[in-house]
Short mmCIF file of C-alpha atoms in Angstrom, two decimals:
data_model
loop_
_atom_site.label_atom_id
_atom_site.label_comp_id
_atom_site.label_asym_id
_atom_site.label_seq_id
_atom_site.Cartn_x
_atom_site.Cartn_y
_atom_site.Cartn_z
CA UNK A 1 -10.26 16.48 -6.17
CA UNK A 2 -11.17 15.30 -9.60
CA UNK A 3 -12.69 12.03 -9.87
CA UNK A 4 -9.72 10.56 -12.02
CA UNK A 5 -7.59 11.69 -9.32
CA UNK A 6 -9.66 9.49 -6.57
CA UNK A 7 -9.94 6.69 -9.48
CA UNK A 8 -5.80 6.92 -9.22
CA UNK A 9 -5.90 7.05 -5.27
CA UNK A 10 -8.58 3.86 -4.94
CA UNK A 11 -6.17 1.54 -7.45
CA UNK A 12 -2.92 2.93 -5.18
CA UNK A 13 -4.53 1.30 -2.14
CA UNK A 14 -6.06 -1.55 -3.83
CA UNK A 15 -2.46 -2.68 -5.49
CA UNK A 16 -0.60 -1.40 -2.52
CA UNK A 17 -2.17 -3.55 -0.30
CA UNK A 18 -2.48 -6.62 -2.59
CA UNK A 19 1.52 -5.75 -2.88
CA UNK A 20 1.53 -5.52 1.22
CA UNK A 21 -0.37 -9.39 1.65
CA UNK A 22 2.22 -10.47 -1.34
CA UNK A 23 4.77 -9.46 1.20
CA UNK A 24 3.53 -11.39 4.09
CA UNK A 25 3.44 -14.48 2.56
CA UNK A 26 6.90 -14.37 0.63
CA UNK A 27 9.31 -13.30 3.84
CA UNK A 28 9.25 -15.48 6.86
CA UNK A 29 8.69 -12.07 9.12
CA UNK A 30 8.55 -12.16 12.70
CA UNK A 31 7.08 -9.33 14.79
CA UNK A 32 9.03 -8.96 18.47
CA UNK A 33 10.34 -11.49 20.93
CA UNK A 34 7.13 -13.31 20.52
CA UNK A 35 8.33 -15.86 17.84
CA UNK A 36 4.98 -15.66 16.30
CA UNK A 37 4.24 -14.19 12.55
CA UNK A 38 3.27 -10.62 12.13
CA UNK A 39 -0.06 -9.84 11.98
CA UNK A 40 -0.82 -9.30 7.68
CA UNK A 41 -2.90 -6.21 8.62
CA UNK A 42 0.16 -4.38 9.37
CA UNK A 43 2.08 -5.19 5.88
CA UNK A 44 -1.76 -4.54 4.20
CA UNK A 45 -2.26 -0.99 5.66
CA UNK A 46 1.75 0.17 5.41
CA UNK A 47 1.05 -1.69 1.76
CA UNK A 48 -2.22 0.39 0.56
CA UNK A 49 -0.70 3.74 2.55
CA UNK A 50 2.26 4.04 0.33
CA UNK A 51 0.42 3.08 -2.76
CA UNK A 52 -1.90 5.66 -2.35
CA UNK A 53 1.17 8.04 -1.53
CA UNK A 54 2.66 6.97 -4.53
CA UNK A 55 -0.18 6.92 -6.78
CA UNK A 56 -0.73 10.68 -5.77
CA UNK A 57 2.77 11.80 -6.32
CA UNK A 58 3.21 10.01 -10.20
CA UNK A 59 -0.69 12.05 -10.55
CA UNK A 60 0.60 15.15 -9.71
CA UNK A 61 3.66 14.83 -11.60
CA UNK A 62 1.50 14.02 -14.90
CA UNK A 63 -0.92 16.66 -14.63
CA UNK A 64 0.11 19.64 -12.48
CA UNK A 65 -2.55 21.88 -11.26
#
């Protein structure tokens, strides 16, 4: 992997998961019968995964190798 590409993958997970925490604290989410809030790791990771996902797929649609 080139490092632009892992440049590209490292701002996916760093706006992913900022986008994940934005999340949490925006929707009144509740996880099970507990009553209590979700955890924000869980928005956070799903967050940075699909940003890094994403940032991979709009890389290798720009520059095919």
């Amino acid at each position: 992997m080139k490092l632009a590409n892992e440049f590209w993958l490292i701002i996916g997970w760093i706006i992913g998961g900022m986008g994940g925490a934005l999340y949490h604290q925006l929707t009144p989410c509740i996880a099970g019968c507990s009553g209590g809030k979700m955890s924000m790791f869980i928005p956070v990771i799903i967050g940075a995964a699909v940003g890094g996902l994403l940032s991979q797929v709009l890389v290798s649609l720009r520059s095919p190798q």
